[in-house]
Amino acid sequence: MRTAVVIIGALLLPVALTVSAVVSTVLLTGHGGCPRPSRPYLPGARILAMSTVGRPGEMNARAPRLGRPVASGVPAFCDVTVVLTHPPLRDRVRIEVWLPRSTWNGRFQATGGGAFAAGEFQRALVPAVRRGYAAASTDAGEPGNAKSPPVWALRRDRTINEGLLANFAYRSVHEMSQIAKQVIAGFYGRPAAYSYFTGCSTGGRQGLIEAQRYPRDFDGILADAPAIAWNRLTPAQFWPQVVMNEAGVHPTACEFAAFNRAAIAACDGDDGRLDGIIGRPDTCRFDPGRLVGTSLRCHGRTIRISQADADIVRRIWDGPTTRAGERQWYGLPRGASFSWLAGTSKPLFGSRHGAPFPVAADWIRYFLLRQPHRDVSTIGYAEFERLFDESRARYSAVIGSDDPDLSAFRSAGGKMITWHGLADQAIFPQGTVDYRRRVESAMGGAEATDRFYRVFLAPGVRHCSGGAGPVPTDPLAALVDWVEHGRAPDTLPAATTGAHPNTSGALCRYPQQATADRPCH
C-alpha cells in the first residue's frame, strides 16, 4: 500500500526542506519556472497531451483557464495537466495535479466530485495545496460541473455511452491516482510517502469504489455522506415528486417546514438533550397526522394543513415502496429539509407543480428513459416502480458501489472514515448505516470492522456541511493520524457553523451516541 518508507511527522520539516532543494535545481526547466515531469504511463490508455504551468501563491494565484484569484494562503505551486483517452472510446479525460513548490508535506491527496461531476478541481484542490498536499482532480472525460446535466450519457442514437459511464462510475479516480503518483515522483524526485482520498456525496461514493475495486490505491480514504447504492438511491431521491404527482397536491416549502418543526419539537429530547436537533431520526415516531387541521401563516396567507399534506409527508419520510408495500430504499430523515427533494414551484399563471432534484430527474431522463427532454411530472407509482426495478437491475454492477467485502482493502492496510449528517437533505444517512452493518456481517463483526473502517453520524448536520449540529472540523487529520500513527479515532472533533450558535463537541463512533448525562457510549 505505502509507496515509500519515509515517515512523515517528526521528519516533516526536513522533508519539506529537501523537496525545496530538489525543486530549486530545476526551476528554469519548465513553463513559469516549473520542472516538466516525464510523461506518465497508464495501461489501457493513451496520453494525448501534458503541460506544466507555474502558479504564484497567495491572492495573485490564478485558477487554470478561469482567470480568477483562487484564495488567500495558497502557496506557489506547479499545475501539471494530463489529457488521456481510452481507444477506441475517443474520450478526453483531463487530470490536474497541483504540486506545492516548497511546502510539500510528503503526501498525496486525491479529491472527488459531486453530482454528475467526477471532480471539482479548484474548489477541491485549493484547500489541499494550502495544507501542503500534492493534490489531483479529474473530469473523467465528462466536462461540466456539479450543476451540469449528464449530456455525455447518451450517444447520438440514444444508447448509453458505456465507456463514459465506466469512467464516471469507477475508472476515473483509479487512473487519476496512477497518473498523479507518477507525476509526483517525477516532480519531487521521490514518491509520496502516503496517499489519501477525500470526497463527499459523489466523492464519498468514489471513495467506497476505491476501497472495493482498487484497494491498494490509497492508504486512507475519507468517504463522507457517500452516494451508496447509486442505482437505488438516485431514483429514491425522486420519490417525493412521485408522491406529490400521484396525490395531485404540491405543498409549499412553508408547509413542509411546519412538519419539520413539529417533528423536532416532538423528538428533540429523545437523546436526553434539548438542543433543537433530532439526535436519533431513525427512532423518531412523530406522526404528521397530528398537524391535520392546524393553520399557519405562509407568505401572508393562512393555510390549513390537510390530510393529503400529512399523507405526503408520511410517505416521503417512509421512503419508496412498491405498490405491494415492499421497501425499495430509505426515505428523508425527520428533521431534514424537504427543499431539495420535495421542491415545488408556483408559476405566475397556473397551479403549483413539482421542482425535482436535478440529479434524480436527470438519472431518470438520461439513464432510464433515455429521453433528455421528457416531462417527469407525470410519473406516478406504477411507472416509478418499473423505473426503479430497471435502475437496480441494469446499473448495480457498474455503479452500485455497495459491495461489503472490503477484505482486500483491510489486507492492504487501508483505513477508511465516513461521517454522515443525520439531517442530510439529499443522501439518506440510513443507507450509510445499512452499508456499515453489511460490512460488519461480511468482515467478522463490529470490532473487526472498526480496525479499518469507522463511521460517525452527525445529528442536525445537512448534506456534507452546515445545519444546526456540529460539523467535523478536520476529519482528514484524524484519518492521517490513524494511518500514520495507528491512533484510531473514537470521536471526531466538531463545531457548528454559519448562523447557528457557536458550539463545539465530538461525533461518536457508530453505533455509540452521546446523551445529556454521558459522553459517547
Coordinates of C-alpha atoms in Angstrom, one line a residue:
M1 CA 0.0 0.0 0.0
R2 CA 2.6 2.6 1.0
T3 CA 4.7 3.9 -1.8
A4 CA 7.7 4.9 0.3
V5 CA 9.2 4.3 3.7
V6 CA 9.7 8.0 4.6
I7 CA 8.0 8.7 7.9
I8 CA 6.0 11.9 8.0
G9 CA 5.5 13.7 11.3
A10 CA 8.7 14.4 13.3
L11 CA 10.5 14.4 9.9
L12 CA 8.1 16.8 8.2
L13 CA 10.3 19.8 8.2
P14 CA 13.4 18.1 6.8
V15 CA 11.3 16.5 4.1
A16 CA 9.9 19.9 3.1
L17 CA 13.4 21.4 3.0
T18 CA 14.7 18.6 0.9
V19 CA 11.9 19.0 -1.6
S20 CA 12.6 22.7 -1.8
A21 CA 16.2 22.0 -2.6
V22 CA 15.2 19.4 -5.3
V23 CA 12.8 21.9 -7.0
S24 CA 15.2 24.8 -6.9
T25 CA 17.7 22.9 -9.0
V26 CA 15.2 22.6 -11.9
L27 CA 13.2 25.8 -11.7
L28 CA 14.3 27.0 -15.1
T29 CA 13.4 23.9 -17.0
G30 CA 9.7 24.4 -17.4
H31 CA 7.0 27.0 -18.1
G32 CA 6.8 29.5 -15.3
G33 CA 9.8 28.0 -13.6
C34 CA 8.3 24.6 -13.1
P35 CA 10.1 21.3 -13.9
R36 CA 8.5 19.1 -16.5
P37 CA 8.0 15.6 -15.1
S38 CA 8.3 12.7 -17.5
R39 CA 5.2 11.6 -19.4
P40 CA 3.3 9.0 -17.3
Y41 CA 2.3 5.6 -18.5
L42 CA -1.1 4.1 -18.0
P43 CA -2.1 0.6 -19.3
G44 CA -5.2 0.7 -21.5
A45 CA -4.9 4.4 -22.1
R46 CA -3.0 6.8 -24.4
I47 CA -1.6 10.1 -23.2
L48 CA -2.8 12.8 -25.6
A49 CA -1.2 15.9 -24.0
M50 CA 0.7 17.1 -21.0
S51 CA 1.5 20.6 -19.8
T52 CA 3.2 22.2 -16.8
V53 CA 2.4 25.8 -15.7
G54 CA 3.7 27.7 -12.7
R55 CA 1.1 29.4 -10.4
P56 CA 2.1 32.1 -8.0
G57 CA 0.9 31.9 -4.4
E58 CA -1.4 34.0 -2.2
M59 CA -4.1 36.1 -3.8
N60 CA -2.1 36.5 -7.1
A61 CA -2.6 32.9 -7.9
R62 CA -4.9 32.4 -11.0
A63 CA -7.1 29.4 -11.4
P64 CA -6.4 27.5 -14.6
R65 CA -8.5 28.8 -17.5
L66 CA -10.7 30.9 -15.2
G67 CA -8.5 34.0 -14.6
R68 CA -9.7 34.5 -11.0
P69 CA -7.8 34.6 -7.8
V70 CA -8.1 31.1 -6.2
A71 CA -7.8 32.0 -2.5
S72 CA -5.6 33.6 0.1
G73 CA -2.9 31.5 1.8
V74 CA -2.3 29.3 -1.3
P75 CA 1.4 28.6 -1.7
A76 CA 3.2 28.8 -5.1
F77 CA 2.5 25.6 -7.0
C78 CA 3.0 23.9 -10.3
D79 CA -0.1 22.8 -12.2
V80 CA 0.5 19.6 -14.3
T81 CA -2.3 18.8 -16.6
V82 CA -2.6 15.4 -18.3
V83 CA -5.1 14.6 -21.1
L84 CA -5.6 10.9 -21.9
T85 CA -8.0 8.7 -23.9
H86 CA -9.1 5.1 -23.9
P87 CA -9.0 3.8 -27.5
P88 CA -11.4 3.3 -29.2
L89 CA -13.7 5.3 -26.8
R90 CA -12.4 8.7 -28.1
D91 CA -12.9 10.3 -24.8
R92 CA -10.7 13.1 -23.5
V93 CA -10.0 12.7 -19.7
R94 CA -8.4 15.7 -18.0
I95 CA -6.4 15.2 -14.9
E96 CA -4.8 18.1 -13.0
V97 CA -2.1 17.6 -10.4
W98 CA -1.2 20.6 -8.2
L99 CA 2.2 20.5 -6.7
P100 CA 3.3 22.9 -3.9
R101 CA 6.8 24.1 -4.8
S102 CA 8.4 24.4 -1.4
T103 CA 5.7 23.5 1.2
W104 CA 5.0 19.8 0.2
N105 CA 4.2 17.7 3.3
G106 CA 5.3 14.5 1.5
R107 CA 1.7 13.3 1.0
F108 CA -0.7 12.9 -2.0
Q109 CA -4.4 13.8 -1.7
A110 CA -6.8 12.7 -4.4
T111 CA -10.1 14.5 -4.5
G112 CA -13.6 13.5 -5.5
G113 CA -16.6 15.2 -7.2
G114 CA -20.3 16.0 -6.7
A115 CA -23.5 15.1 -8.5
F116 CA -22.5 14.0 -12.1
A117 CA -19.1 15.7 -11.9
A118 CA -16.2 13.3 -11.2
G119 CA -14.0 16.1 -9.9
E120 CA -14.3 19.7 -8.7
F121 CA -10.7 21.0 -9.5
Q122 CA -10.2 24.4 -8.0
R123 CA -12.8 24.0 -5.2
A124 CA -11.2 20.8 -4.0
L125 CA -7.5 21.4 -4.9
V126 CA -7.1 24.8 -3.2
P127 CA -7.6 23.6 0.3
A128 CA -5.4 20.6 -0.3
V129 CA -2.4 22.5 -1.6
R130 CA -2.9 25.1 1.1
R131 CA -2.2 22.4 3.6
G132 CA 0.8 21.2 1.8
Y133 CA -0.6 18.2 -0.1
A134 CA 0.2 17.4 -3.7
A135 CA -3.3 17.1 -5.0
A136 CA -5.2 15.8 -8.0
S137 CA -8.7 16.0 -9.6
T138 CA -10.2 14.6 -12.8
D139 CA -13.2 15.3 -15.1
A140 CA -13.5 11.6 -16.2
G141 CA -13.8 12.8 -19.8
E142 CA -17.1 14.4 -19.0
P143 CA -16.6 18.2 -18.9
G144 CA -19.1 20.2 -16.7
N145 CA -19.7 20.8 -13.1
A146 CA -22.0 19.5 -10.3
K147 CA -24.9 21.5 -11.8
S148 CA -24.5 20.2 -15.3
P149 CA -26.8 17.5 -16.7
P150 CA -25.1 14.3 -17.9
V151 CA -25.3 15.0 -21.6
W152 CA -22.4 12.6 -22.0
A153 CA -24.5 9.7 -21.0
L154 CA -26.2 9.2 -24.4
R155 CA -24.8 8.6 -27.8
R156 CA -26.5 10.1 -30.8
D157 CA -28.7 7.0 -31.2
R158 CA -29.7 7.4 -27.6
T159 CA -28.0 4.3 -26.3
I160 CA -26.0 4.6 -23.1
N161 CA -22.3 5.5 -23.6
E162 CA -21.0 2.6 -21.5
G163 CA -17.4 3.8 -21.7
L164 CA -18.1 7.2 -20.2
L165 CA -20.4 5.7 -17.6
A166 CA -17.5 3.4 -16.6
N167 CA -15.2 6.5 -16.3
F168 CA -17.7 8.2 -14.0
A169 CA -18.7 5.1 -12.0
Y170 CA -15.3 3.7 -11.1
R171 CA -12.4 4.1 -13.6
S172 CA -11.5 7.8 -13.3
V173 CA -10.3 8.1 -9.7
H174 CA -8.2 4.9 -10.0
E175 CA -6.5 6.2 -13.2
M176 CA -6.1 9.7 -11.6
S177 CA -4.2 8.1 -8.7
Q178 CA -1.9 6.2 -11.0
I179 CA -1.1 9.3 -13.1
A180 CA -0.7 11.6 -10.1
K181 CA 1.7 9.3 -8.3
Q182 CA 4.0 9.1 -11.3
V183 CA 3.8 12.9 -11.7
I184 CA 4.6 13.5 -8.0
A185 CA 7.5 11.1 -8.0
G186 CA 9.0 12.7 -11.2
F187 CA 8.5 16.3 -9.9
Y188 CA 9.9 15.8 -6.4
G189 CA 12.4 13.1 -7.1
R190 CA 10.6 10.7 -4.6
P191 CA 7.2 9.2 -4.4
A192 CA 4.6 10.4 -1.9
A193 CA 5.0 8.7 1.5
Y194 CA 1.3 8.3 2.0
S195 CA -1.7 8.6 -0.4
Y196 CA -5.2 9.7 0.7
F197 CA -8.6 10.2 -1.0
T198 CA -11.2 12.7 0.2
G199 CA -14.7 13.2 -1.1
C200 CA -18.3 13.8 -0.1
S201 CA -21.5 12.8 -1.8
T202 CA -20.4 11.6 -5.3
G203 CA -16.9 11.9 -3.8
G204 CA -17.9 9.6 -0.9
R205 CA -19.2 7.1 -3.4
Q206 CA -15.9 7.3 -5.3
G207 CA -14.1 6.6 -2.1
L208 CA -16.1 3.4 -1.4
I209 CA -15.5 2.3 -5.0
E210 CA -11.7 2.7 -4.5
A211 CA -11.8 0.6 -1.3
Q212 CA -13.9 -2.1 -3.1
R213 CA -12.3 -2.2 -6.5
Y214 CA -8.8 -0.8 -6.1
P215 CA -7.8 -1.5 -2.5
R216 CA -4.1 -0.6 -2.9
D217 CA -4.6 2.9 -4.4
F218 CA -4.8 4.7 -1.1
D219 CA -3.5 4.3 2.5
G220 CA -6.5 6.3 3.8
I221 CA -10.0 7.1 2.4
L222 CA -12.3 9.8 3.7
A223 CA -15.7 8.9 2.2
D224 CA -18.3 11.3 3.5
A225 CA -22.1 11.3 3.0
P226 CA -21.5 8.7 0.3
A227 CA -24.0 8.1 -2.5
I228 CA -24.1 4.4 -1.6
A229 CA -26.1 2.2 -3.9
W230 CA -26.4 4.9 -6.5
N231 CA -28.7 2.8 -8.7
R232 CA -31.2 2.7 -5.9
L233 CA -30.5 6.0 -4.1
T234 CA -30.9 8.2 -7.2
P235 CA -34.4 7.1 -8.2
A236 CA -35.3 7.1 -4.5
Q237 CA -34.4 10.8 -4.4
F238 CA -37.3 11.3 -7.0
W239 CA -39.8 9.5 -4.7
P240 CA -41.1 12.8 -3.1
Q241 CA -42.1 14.1 -6.6
V242 CA -43.9 10.8 -7.4
V243 CA -45.9 11.0 -4.2
M244 CA -47.0 14.6 -5.0
N245 CA -47.7 13.7 -8.6
E246 CA -50.0 10.9 -7.5
A247 CA -51.7 13.0 -4.9
G248 CA -52.1 15.9 -7.2
V249 CA -51.0 18.1 -4.3
H250 CA -47.8 20.1 -4.0
P251 CA -47.3 21.7 -0.6
T252 CA -45.3 24.8 -0.2
A253 CA -41.9 25.0 1.5
C254 CA -43.6 26.8 4.3
E255 CA -46.0 23.8 4.9
F256 CA -43.1 21.3 4.7
A257 CA -41.1 23.4 7.2
A258 CA -44.1 23.2 9.7
F259 CA -43.9 19.4 9.7
N260 CA -40.2 19.5 10.4
R261 CA -40.6 22.0 13.2
A262 CA -43.3 19.7 14.8
A263 CA -41.1 16.6 14.4
I264 CA -38.1 18.4 16.0
A265 CA -40.3 19.6 18.9
A266 CA -41.6 16.1 19.4
C267 CA -38.3 14.2 19.2
D268 CA -35.7 16.7 20.3
G269 CA -35.4 15.1 23.7
D270 CA -35.2 11.5 22.6
D271 CA -31.4 11.6 23.2
G272 CA -31.8 13.3 26.6
R273 CA -30.7 16.7 25.3
L274 CA -33.0 19.7 24.3
D275 CA -30.8 21.3 21.7
G276 CA -33.2 21.8 18.7
I277 CA -31.9 18.8 17.0
I278 CA -33.2 15.3 16.4
G279 CA -30.4 13.1 17.7
R280 CA -31.9 9.8 16.5
P281 CA -34.1 10.4 13.4
D282 CA -34.4 6.6 13.0
T283 CA -36.3 6.3 16.3
C284 CA -38.4 9.5 15.9
R285 CA -42.0 8.4 15.6
F286 CA -43.7 11.7 15.2
D287 CA -47.0 11.3 13.2
P288 CA -47.5 14.0 10.7
G289 CA -51.3 13.4 11.0
R290 CA -51.1 15.4 14.3
L291 CA -50.9 18.6 12.3
V292 CA -54.0 18.0 10.2
G293 CA -56.5 20.9 10.7
T294 CA -53.9 23.3 12.1
S295 CA -53.4 26.7 10.5
L296 CA -50.2 28.6 9.7
R297 CA -49.2 31.8 8.0
C298 CA -47.3 31.4 4.8
H299 CA -46.3 34.4 2.7
G300 CA -49.1 36.5 4.1
R301 CA -51.7 33.8 3.6
T302 CA -53.4 31.5 6.1
I303 CA -53.0 27.8 5.2
R304 CA -54.7 24.9 6.8
I305 CA -52.8 21.6 6.9
S306 CA -54.9 18.9 5.1
Q307 CA -54.9 15.1 5.4
A308 CA -53.4 15.0 1.9
D309 CA -50.4 17.1 3.1
A310 CA -49.8 14.8 6.1
D311 CA -50.1 11.7 3.9
I312 CA -47.5 13.1 1.5
V313 CA -45.1 13.9 4.3
R314 CA -45.5 10.4 5.8
R315 CA -44.8 8.7 2.5
I316 CA -41.7 10.9 2.0
W317 CA -40.3 10.1 5.4
D318 CA -41.1 6.3 5.0
G319 CA -39.3 6.2 1.6
P320 CA -40.1 4.5 -1.7
T321 CA -42.1 1.2 -1.7
T322 CA -43.6 -1.0 -4.3
R323 CA -47.3 -0.9 -4.8
A324 CA -47.4 -4.1 -2.7
G325 CA -45.8 -2.2 0.2
E326 CA -42.2 -3.6 -0.1
R327 CA -39.4 -1.2 0.8
Q328 CA -37.2 -0.1 -2.1
W329 CA -34.9 2.3 -0.3
Y330 CA -34.8 4.7 2.6
G331 CA -36.6 8.0 3.0
L332 CA -35.8 11.5 4.0
P333 CA -34.9 11.6 7.7
R334 CA -37.2 13.5 10.0
G335 CA -35.7 16.9 10.6
A336 CA -34.0 17.2 7.2
S337 CA -35.2 19.9 4.9
F338 CA -37.7 19.0 2.2
S339 CA -36.4 21.7 -0.2
W340 CA -34.1 19.7 -2.3
L341 CA -36.1 16.5 -3.0
A342 CA -39.7 17.8 -2.5
G343 CA -39.3 21.1 -4.1
T344 CA -42.3 22.8 -5.6
S345 CA -42.8 25.9 -7.7
K346 CA -45.7 28.3 -8.5
P347 CA -45.7 30.0 -11.9
L348 CA -47.2 33.4 -12.4
F349 CA -50.1 31.7 -14.1
G350 CA -51.2 28.2 -13.4
S351 CA -51.1 25.8 -10.4
R352 CA -48.2 24.8 -8.2
H353 CA -46.1 21.9 -9.6
G354 CA -43.1 19.9 -8.6
A355 CA -39.5 21.0 -8.9
P356 CA -37.5 17.8 -8.8
F357 CA -33.9 17.4 -7.6
P358 CA -31.9 17.7 -10.8
V359 CA -29.6 14.7 -10.2
A360 CA -32.6 12.4 -9.7
A361 CA -34.6 13.8 -12.6
D362 CA -31.6 13.6 -14.9
W363 CA -30.8 10.0 -13.9
I364 CA -34.4 9.1 -14.9
R365 CA -34.3 11.1 -18.1
Y366 CA -30.9 10.1 -19.4
F367 CA -30.2 6.6 -17.9
L368 CA -33.6 5.1 -17.6
L369 CA -36.0 6.7 -20.1
R370 CA -33.1 7.9 -22.4
Q371 CA -35.3 10.9 -23.2
P372 CA -33.4 14.0 -22.1
H373 CA -36.4 16.3 -22.6
R374 CA -39.1 14.1 -21.0
D375 CA -41.5 15.9 -18.7
V376 CA -41.2 13.8 -15.5
S377 CA -44.1 15.5 -13.7
T378 CA -46.4 12.7 -15.0
I379 CA -44.5 9.8 -13.3
G380 CA -46.7 8.0 -10.8
Y381 CA -46.4 4.9 -8.7
A382 CA -46.6 2.3 -11.5
E383 CA -44.1 3.9 -13.8
F384 CA -41.8 4.7 -10.8
E385 CA -41.8 1.0 -9.7
R386 CA -40.8 -0.1 -13.2
L387 CA -38.0 2.6 -13.5
F388 CA -36.7 1.7 -10.0
D389 CA -36.5 -2.0 -10.9
E390 CA -34.7 -1.2 -14.2
S391 CA -32.2 1.0 -12.4
R392 CA -31.5 -1.6 -9.8
A393 CA -31.1 -4.4 -12.3
R394 CA -29.2 -2.6 -15.1
Y395 CA -26.7 -0.5 -13.1
S396 CA -25.9 -2.5 -10.0
A397 CA -22.7 -3.9 -11.3
V398 CA -21.3 -0.7 -12.7
I399 CA -22.3 1.9 -10.1
G400 CA -23.9 0.1 -7.1
S401 CA -20.8 0.9 -5.0
D402 CA -22.1 -1.1 -2.1
D403 CA -20.0 -4.3 -2.1
P404 CA -19.4 -5.0 1.6
D405 CA -16.4 -7.3 1.0
L406 CA -13.5 -5.0 2.0
S407 CA -11.1 -7.8 2.8
A408 CA -8.5 -6.7 0.2
F409 CA -8.6 -3.2 1.5
R410 CA -8.1 -4.4 5.0
S411 CA -5.3 -6.7 3.9
A412 CA -3.5 -3.9 2.2
G413 CA -3.5 -1.9 5.5
G414 CA -6.0 0.7 4.4
K415 CA -8.1 2.8 6.8
M416 CA -11.4 4.5 6.0
I417 CA -13.6 7.0 7.8
T418 CA -17.1 8.0 6.8
W419 CA -19.1 10.7 8.5
H420 CA -22.7 11.5 7.6
G421 CA -25.1 14.2 8.7
L422 CA -28.4 13.0 10.2
A423 CA -30.3 15.9 8.7
D424 CA -28.9 15.2 5.2
Q425 CA -31.5 16.5 2.7
A426 CA -30.1 14.7 -0.3
I427 CA -28.5 11.4 0.6
F428 CA -30.3 9.3 3.2
P429 CA -28.0 8.5 6.2
Q430 CA -29.7 5.2 6.8
G431 CA -28.1 4.0 3.6
T432 CA -24.7 4.6 5.2
V433 CA -25.8 2.7 8.4
D434 CA -27.1 -0.1 6.3
Y435 CA -23.8 -0.4 4.4
R436 CA -21.7 -0.3 7.6
R437 CA -23.9 -3.1 9.1
R438 CA -23.4 -5.2 5.9
V439 CA -19.7 -4.7 6.1
E440 CA -19.7 -5.9 9.7
S441 CA -21.6 -9.1 8.6
A442 CA -19.0 -9.7 5.8
M443 CA -15.9 -8.8 7.7
G444 CA -16.3 -10.6 11.0
G445 CA -18.4 -8.2 13.2
A446 CA -18.3 -4.7 14.5
E447 CA -15.0 -5.0 16.4
A448 CA -13.1 -6.4 13.4
T449 CA -14.6 -3.7 11.1
D450 CA -13.6 -0.9 13.5
R451 CA -10.0 -1.9 13.0
F452 CA -10.0 -0.4 9.5
Y453 CA -13.4 1.3 8.8
R454 CA -15.2 3.7 11.2
V455 CA -18.5 5.6 10.7
F456 CA -19.5 8.8 12.6
L457 CA -23.1 10.2 12.5
A458 CA -23.6 13.9 12.9
P459 CA -27.0 14.9 14.4
G460 CA -28.5 18.1 12.8
V461 CA -26.0 18.3 10.0
R462 CA -27.0 18.8 6.5
H463 CA -25.5 17.4 3.2
C464 CA -21.7 17.5 3.5
S465 CA -21.8 20.6 5.7
G466 CA -23.9 23.1 7.6
G467 CA -27.1 22.7 9.7
A468 CA -27.9 23.2 13.3
G469 CA -25.5 20.4 14.6
P470 CA -21.7 20.3 15.0
V471 CA -19.8 19.5 11.7
P472 CA -16.5 17.7 11.8
T473 CA -13.7 20.3 11.8
D474 CA -10.8 18.2 10.5
P475 CA -11.7 14.6 9.7
L476 CA -8.7 14.3 7.4
A477 CA -6.3 14.9 10.3
A478 CA -8.0 12.1 12.2
L479 CA -7.5 9.8 9.2
V480 CA -3.8 10.8 8.8
D481 CA -3.2 10.1 12.5
W482 CA -4.8 6.7 12.2
V483 CA -2.9 5.7 9.0
E484 CA 0.5 7.1 10.1
H485 CA 0.5 6.6 13.8
G486 CA -2.1 3.9 14.4
R487 CA -4.4 6.0 16.6
A488 CA -7.9 5.0 15.6
P489 CA -10.4 7.8 16.3
D490 CA -13.1 7.1 18.8
T491 CA -14.6 10.6 18.2
L492 CA -14.3 13.4 15.6
P493 CA -14.0 17.0 16.9
A494 CA -16.9 19.0 15.5
A495 CA -18.3 22.6 15.7
T496 CA -21.4 24.4 14.5
T497 CA -21.1 26.8 11.5
G498 CA -22.9 29.7 10.0
A499 CA -25.8 31.4 11.7
H500 CA -26.2 28.7 14.4
P501 CA -24.8 29.3 18.0
N502 CA -21.1 28.6 18.1
T503 CA -20.8 25.3 19.9
S504 CA -18.3 22.5 19.8
G505 CA -18.4 18.9 20.5
A506 CA -17.4 15.5 19.3
L507 CA -19.1 13.0 17.0
C508 CA -19.4 9.5 18.4
R509 CA -18.1 6.4 16.6
Y510 CA -21.0 4.3 15.4
P511 CA -23.0 2.8 17.0
Q512 CA -22.3 4.9 20.1
Q513 CA -24.1 8.1 20.8
A514 CA -23.9 10.9 23.4
T515 CA -26.7 11.8 25.8
A516 CA -27.2 14.6 28.2
D517 CA -25.5 12.9 31.1
R518 CA -23.0 10.7 29.3
P519 CA -20.4 11.2 26.5
C520 CA -20.2 8.6 23.7
H521 CA -21.4 5.2 25.0

